PDB file of C-alpha atoms and ligand atoms in Angstrom:
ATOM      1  CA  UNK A  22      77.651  51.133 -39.995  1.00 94.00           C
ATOM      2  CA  UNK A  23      76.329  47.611 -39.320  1.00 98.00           C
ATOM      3  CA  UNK A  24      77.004  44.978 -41.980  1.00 98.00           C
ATOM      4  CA  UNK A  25      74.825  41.994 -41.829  1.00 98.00           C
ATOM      5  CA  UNK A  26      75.401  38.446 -43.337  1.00 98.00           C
ATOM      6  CA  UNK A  27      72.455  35.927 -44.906  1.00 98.00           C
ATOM      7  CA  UNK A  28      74.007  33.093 -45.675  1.00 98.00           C
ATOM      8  CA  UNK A  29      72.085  29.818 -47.199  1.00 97.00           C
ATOM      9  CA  UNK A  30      72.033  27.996 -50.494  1.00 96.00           C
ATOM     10  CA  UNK A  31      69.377  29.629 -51.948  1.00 98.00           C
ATOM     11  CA  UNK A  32      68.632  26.784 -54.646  1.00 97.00           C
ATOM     12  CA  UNK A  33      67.204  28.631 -55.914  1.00 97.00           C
ATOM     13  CA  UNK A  34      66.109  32.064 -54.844  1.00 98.00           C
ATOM     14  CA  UNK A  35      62.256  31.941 -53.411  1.00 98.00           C
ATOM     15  CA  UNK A  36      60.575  34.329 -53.014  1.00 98.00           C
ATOM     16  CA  UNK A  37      60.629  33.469 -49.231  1.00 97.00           C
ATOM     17  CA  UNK A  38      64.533  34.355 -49.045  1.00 98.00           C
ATOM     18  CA  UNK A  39      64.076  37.340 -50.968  1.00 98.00           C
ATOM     19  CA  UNK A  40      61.410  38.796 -48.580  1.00 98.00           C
ATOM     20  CA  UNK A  41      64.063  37.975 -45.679  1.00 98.00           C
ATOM     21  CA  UNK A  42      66.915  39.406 -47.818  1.00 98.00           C
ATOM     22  CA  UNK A  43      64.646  42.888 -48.336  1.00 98.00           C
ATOM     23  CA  UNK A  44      64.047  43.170 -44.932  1.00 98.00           C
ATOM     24  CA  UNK A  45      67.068  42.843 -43.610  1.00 98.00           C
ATOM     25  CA  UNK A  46      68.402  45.601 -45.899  1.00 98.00           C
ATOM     26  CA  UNK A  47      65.683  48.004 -44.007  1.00 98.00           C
ATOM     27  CA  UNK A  48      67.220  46.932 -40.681  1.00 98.00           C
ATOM     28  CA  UNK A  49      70.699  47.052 -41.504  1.00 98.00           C
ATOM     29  CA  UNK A  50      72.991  49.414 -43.303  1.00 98.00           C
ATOM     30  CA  UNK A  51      74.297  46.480 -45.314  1.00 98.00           C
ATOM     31  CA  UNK A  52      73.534  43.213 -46.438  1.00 98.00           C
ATOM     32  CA  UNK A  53      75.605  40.668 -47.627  1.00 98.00           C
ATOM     33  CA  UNK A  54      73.569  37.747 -49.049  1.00 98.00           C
ATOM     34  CA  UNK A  55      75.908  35.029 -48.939  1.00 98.00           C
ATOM     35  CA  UNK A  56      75.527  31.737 -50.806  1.00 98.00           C
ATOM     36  CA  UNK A  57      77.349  28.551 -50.144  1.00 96.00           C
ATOM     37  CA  UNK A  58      80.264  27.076 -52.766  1.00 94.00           C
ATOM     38  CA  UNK A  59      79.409  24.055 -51.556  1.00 83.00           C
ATOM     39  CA  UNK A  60      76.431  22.648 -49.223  1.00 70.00           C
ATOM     40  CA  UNK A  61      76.579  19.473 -47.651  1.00 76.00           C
ATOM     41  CA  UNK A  62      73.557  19.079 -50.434  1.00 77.00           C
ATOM     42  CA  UNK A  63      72.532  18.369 -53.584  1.00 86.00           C
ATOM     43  CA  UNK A  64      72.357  21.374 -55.572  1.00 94.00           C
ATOM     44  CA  UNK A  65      70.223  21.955 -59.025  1.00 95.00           C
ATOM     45  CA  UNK A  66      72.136  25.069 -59.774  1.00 96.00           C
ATOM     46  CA  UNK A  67      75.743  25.874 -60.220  1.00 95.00           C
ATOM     47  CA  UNK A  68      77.340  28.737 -57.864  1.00 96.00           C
ATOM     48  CA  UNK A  69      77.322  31.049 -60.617  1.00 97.00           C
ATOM     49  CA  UNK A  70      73.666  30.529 -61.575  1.00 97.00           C
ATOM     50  CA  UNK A  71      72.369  30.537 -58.068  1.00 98.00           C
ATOM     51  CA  UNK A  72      74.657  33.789 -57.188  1.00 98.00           C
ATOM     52  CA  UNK A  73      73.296  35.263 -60.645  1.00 98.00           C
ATOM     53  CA  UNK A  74      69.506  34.657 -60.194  1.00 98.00           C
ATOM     54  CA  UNK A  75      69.309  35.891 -56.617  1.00 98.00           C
ATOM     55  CA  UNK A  76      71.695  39.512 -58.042  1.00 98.00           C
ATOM     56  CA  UNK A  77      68.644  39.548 -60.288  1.00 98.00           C
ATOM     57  CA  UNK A  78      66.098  39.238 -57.675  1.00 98.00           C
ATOM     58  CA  UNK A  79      67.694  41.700 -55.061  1.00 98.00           C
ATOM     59  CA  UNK A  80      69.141  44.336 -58.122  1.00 98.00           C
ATOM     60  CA  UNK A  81      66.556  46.889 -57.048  1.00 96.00           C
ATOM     61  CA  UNK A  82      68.256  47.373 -53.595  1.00 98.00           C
ATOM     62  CA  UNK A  83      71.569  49.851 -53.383  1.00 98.00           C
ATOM     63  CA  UNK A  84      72.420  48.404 -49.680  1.00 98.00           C
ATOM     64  CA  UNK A  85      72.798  44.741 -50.714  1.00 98.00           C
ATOM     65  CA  UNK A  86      75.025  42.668 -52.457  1.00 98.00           C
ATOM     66  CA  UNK A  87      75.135  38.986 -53.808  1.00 98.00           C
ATOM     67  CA  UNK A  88      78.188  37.310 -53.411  1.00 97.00           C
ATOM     68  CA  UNK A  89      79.561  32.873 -53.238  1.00 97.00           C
ATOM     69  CA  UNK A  90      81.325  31.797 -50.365  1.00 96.00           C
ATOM     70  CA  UNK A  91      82.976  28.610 -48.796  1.00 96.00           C
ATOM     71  CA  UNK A  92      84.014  28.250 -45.205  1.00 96.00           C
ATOM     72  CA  UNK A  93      82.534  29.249 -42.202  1.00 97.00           C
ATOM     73  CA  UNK A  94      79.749  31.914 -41.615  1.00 97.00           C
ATOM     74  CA  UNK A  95      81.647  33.368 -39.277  1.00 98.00           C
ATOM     75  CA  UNK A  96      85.104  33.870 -41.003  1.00 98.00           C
ATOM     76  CA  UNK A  97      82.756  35.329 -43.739  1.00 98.00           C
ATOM     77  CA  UNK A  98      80.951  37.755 -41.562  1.00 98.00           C
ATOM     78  CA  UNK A  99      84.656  38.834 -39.804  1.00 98.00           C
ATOM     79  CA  UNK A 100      86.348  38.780 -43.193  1.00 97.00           C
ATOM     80  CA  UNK A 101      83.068  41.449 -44.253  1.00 97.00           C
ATOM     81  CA  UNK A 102      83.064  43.361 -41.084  1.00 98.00           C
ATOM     82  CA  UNK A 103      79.817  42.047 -40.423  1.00 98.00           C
ATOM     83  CA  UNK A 104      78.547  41.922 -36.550  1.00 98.00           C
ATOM     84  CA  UNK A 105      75.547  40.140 -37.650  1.00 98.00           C
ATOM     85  CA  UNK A 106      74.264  37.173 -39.172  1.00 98.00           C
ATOM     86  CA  UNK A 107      70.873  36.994 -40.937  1.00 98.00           C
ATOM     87  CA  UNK A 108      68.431  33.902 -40.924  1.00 98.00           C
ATOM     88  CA  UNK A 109      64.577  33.018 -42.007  1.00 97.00           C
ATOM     89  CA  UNK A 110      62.489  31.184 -39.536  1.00 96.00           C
ATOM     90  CA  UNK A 111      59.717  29.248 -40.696  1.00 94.00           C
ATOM     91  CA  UNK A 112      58.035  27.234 -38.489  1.00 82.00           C
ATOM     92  CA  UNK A 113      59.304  24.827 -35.569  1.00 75.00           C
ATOM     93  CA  UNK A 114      60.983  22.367 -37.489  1.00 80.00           C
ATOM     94  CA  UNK A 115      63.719  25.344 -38.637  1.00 90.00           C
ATOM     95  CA  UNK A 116      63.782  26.891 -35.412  1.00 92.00           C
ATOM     96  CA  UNK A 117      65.457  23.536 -33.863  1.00 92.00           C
ATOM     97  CA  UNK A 118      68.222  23.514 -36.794  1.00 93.00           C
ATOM     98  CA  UNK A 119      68.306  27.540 -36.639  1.00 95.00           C
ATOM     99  CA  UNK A 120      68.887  27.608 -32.582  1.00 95.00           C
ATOM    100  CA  UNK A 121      71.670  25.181 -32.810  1.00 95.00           C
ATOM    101  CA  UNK A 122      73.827  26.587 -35.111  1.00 96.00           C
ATOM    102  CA  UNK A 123      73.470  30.271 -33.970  1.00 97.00           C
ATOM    103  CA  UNK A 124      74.410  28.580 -30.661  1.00 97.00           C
ATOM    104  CA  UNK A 125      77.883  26.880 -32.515  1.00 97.00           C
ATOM    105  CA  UNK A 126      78.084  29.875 -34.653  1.00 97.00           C
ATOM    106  CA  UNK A 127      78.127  32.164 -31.086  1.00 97.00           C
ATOM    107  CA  UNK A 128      80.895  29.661 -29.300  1.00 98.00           C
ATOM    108  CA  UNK A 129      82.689  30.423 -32.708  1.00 98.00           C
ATOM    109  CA  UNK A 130      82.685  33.765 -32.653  1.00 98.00           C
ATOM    110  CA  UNK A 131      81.479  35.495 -29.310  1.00 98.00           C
ATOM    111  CA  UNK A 132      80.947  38.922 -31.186  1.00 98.00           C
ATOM    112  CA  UNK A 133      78.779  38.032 -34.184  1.00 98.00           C
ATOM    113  CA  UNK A 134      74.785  38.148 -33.125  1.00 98.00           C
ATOM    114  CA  UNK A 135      72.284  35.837 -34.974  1.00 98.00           C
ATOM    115  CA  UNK A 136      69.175  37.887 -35.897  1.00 98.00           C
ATOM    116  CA  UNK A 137      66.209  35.675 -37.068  1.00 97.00           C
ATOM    117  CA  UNK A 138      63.251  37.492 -39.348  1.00 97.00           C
ATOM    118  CA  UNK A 139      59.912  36.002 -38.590  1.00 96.00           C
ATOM    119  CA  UNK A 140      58.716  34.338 -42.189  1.00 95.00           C
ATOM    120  CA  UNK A 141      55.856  36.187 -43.938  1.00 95.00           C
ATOM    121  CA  UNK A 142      52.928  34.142 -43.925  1.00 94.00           C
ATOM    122  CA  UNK A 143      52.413  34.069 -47.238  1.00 94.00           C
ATOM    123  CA  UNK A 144      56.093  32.010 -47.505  1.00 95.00           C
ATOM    124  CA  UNK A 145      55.410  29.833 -43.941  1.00 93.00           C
ATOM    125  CA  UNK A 146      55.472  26.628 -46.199  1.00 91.00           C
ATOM    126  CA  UNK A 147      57.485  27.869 -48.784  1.00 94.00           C
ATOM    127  CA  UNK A 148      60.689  25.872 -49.372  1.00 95.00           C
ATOM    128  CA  UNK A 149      63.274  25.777 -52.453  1.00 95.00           C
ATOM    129  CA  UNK A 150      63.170  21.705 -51.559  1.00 93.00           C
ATOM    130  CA  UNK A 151      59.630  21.733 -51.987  1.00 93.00           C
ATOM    131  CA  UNK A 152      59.124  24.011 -55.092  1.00 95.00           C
ATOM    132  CA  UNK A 153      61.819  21.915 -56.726  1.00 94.00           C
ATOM    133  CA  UNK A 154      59.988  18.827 -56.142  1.00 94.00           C
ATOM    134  CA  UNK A 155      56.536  20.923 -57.297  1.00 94.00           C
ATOM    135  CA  UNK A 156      58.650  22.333 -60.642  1.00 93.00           C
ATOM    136  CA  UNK A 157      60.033  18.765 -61.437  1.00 92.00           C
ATOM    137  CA  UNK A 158      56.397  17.483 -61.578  1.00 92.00           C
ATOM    138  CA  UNK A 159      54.578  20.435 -63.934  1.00 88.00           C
ATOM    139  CA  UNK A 160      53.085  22.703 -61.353  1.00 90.00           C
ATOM    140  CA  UNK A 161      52.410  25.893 -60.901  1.00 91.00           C
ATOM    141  CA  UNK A 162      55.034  27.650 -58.816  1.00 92.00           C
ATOM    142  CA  UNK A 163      53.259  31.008 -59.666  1.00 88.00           C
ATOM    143  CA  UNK A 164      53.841  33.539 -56.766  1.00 91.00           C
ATOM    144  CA  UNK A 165      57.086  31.254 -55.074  1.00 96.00           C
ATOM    145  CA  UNK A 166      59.911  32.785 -56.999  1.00 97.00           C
ATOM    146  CA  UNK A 167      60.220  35.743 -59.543  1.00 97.00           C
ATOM    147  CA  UNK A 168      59.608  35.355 -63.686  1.00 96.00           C
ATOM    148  CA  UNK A 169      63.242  34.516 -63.826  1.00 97.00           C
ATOM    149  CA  UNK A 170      63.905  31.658 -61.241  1.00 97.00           C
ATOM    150  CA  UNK A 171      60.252  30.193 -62.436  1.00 96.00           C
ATOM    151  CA  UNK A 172      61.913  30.272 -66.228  1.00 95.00           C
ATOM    152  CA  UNK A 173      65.661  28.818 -65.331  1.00 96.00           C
ATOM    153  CA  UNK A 174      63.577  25.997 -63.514  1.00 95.00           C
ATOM    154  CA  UNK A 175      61.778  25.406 -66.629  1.00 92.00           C
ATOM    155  CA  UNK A 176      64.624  25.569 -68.697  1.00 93.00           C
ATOM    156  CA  UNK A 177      66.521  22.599 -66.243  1.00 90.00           C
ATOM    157  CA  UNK A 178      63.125  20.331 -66.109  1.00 87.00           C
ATOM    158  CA  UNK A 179      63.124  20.330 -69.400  1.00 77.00           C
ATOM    159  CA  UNK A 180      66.754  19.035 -70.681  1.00 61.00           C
TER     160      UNK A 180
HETATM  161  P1  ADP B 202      70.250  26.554 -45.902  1.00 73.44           P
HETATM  162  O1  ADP B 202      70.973  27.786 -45.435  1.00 73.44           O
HETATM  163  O2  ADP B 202      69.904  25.650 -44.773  1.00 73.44           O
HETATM  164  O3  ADP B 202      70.878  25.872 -47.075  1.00 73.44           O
HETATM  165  P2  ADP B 202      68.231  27.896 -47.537  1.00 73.44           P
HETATM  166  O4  ADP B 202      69.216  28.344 -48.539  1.00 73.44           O
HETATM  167  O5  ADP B 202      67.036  27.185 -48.055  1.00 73.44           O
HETATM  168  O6  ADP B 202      68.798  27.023 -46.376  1.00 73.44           O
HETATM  169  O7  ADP B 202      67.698  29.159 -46.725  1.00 73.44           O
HETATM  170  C1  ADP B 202      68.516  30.176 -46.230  1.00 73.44           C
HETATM  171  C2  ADP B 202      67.790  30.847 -45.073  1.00 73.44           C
HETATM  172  O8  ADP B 202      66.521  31.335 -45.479  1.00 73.44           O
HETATM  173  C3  ADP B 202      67.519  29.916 -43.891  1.00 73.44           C
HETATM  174  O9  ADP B 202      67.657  30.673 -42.693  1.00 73.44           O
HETATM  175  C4  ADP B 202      66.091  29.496 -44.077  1.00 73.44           C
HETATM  176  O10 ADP B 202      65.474  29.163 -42.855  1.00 73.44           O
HETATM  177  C5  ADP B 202      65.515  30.776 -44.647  1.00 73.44           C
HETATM  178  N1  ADP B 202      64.302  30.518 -45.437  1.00 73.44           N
HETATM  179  C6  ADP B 202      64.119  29.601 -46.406  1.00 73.44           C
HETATM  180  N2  ADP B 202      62.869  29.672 -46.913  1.00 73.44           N
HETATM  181  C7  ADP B 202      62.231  30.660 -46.227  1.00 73.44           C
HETATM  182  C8  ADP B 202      60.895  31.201 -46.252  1.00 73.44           C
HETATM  183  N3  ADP B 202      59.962  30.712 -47.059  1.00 73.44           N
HETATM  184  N4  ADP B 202      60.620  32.213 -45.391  1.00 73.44           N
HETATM  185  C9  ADP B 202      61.566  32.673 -44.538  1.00 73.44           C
HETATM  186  N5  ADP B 202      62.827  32.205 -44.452  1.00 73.44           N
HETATM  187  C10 ADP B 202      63.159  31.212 -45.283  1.00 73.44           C
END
């Protein structure tokens, strides 16, 4: 059985991440979608809001589960049984960032293999940075995330 890890921040779920997260639970026999306690950013969402809206998003698929995490990747994925770890490649600017750490993440832990899924095109410029900054402002973010993350953004904008 091969577990897989995707880890991220996923604040909050796009629909980008949940296009990577489906298709990596047709590759693999499981998926672990794993989102960071604690980025070295600023966060909209608690843990516990982020964990819940992307459970939400992903509750149609048997193979996955949705689960908060702090520490490395790589203890993670050992701790999980997982040989792999997941990513989503946009376009060149991520593939710098994403080539780096899978290199760290391989001196780290010989054994694990980073597997990057291609972006849909429909997603190429999506980013949760982005939609936040496109939320914030009163725009449409129809078609970026699902009903729920598009109504919990509404709800924070408008406290
Ligand atoms: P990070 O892990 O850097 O905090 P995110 O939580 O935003 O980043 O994203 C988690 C993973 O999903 C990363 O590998 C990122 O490149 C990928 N990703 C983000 N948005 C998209 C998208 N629109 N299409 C494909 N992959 C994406």
């Amino acid at each position: 059985m091969t577990v897989a890890v995707y880890p991220g921040s996923f604040d909050p779920a796009t629909n980008g991440h949940i296009d990577i997260a489906t298709r990596a639970a047709a590759i693999f026999d499981r998926v672990i979608v794993a989102i960071y306690d604690r980025p070295a950013k600023n966060l909209l969402f608690t843990t516990e809001e982020r964990v819940d809206m992307m459970a939400k998003a992903l509750a149609g698929l048997p193979n996955v589960a949705v689960h908060s995490f702090s520490g490395l990747v790589v203890d993670l994925a050992r701790r999980s049984g997982a040989k792999v770890i997941v990513r989503g490649l946009r376009a060149s600017a991520d593939f710098e960032y994403e080539f780096e750490m899978a290199l760290m993440n391989r001196k780290l832990a010989p054994e694990i293999e980073v597997v990057c899924l291609m972006t849909s095109v429909e997603y190429l410029f999506l980013s949760a940075s982005l939609l936040k900054e496109v939320a914030v402002l009163g725009g449409s973010i129809h078609n970026m995330v699902p009903d729920h993350v598009a109504s919990a953004l509404r709800k924070k904008f408008l406290r």
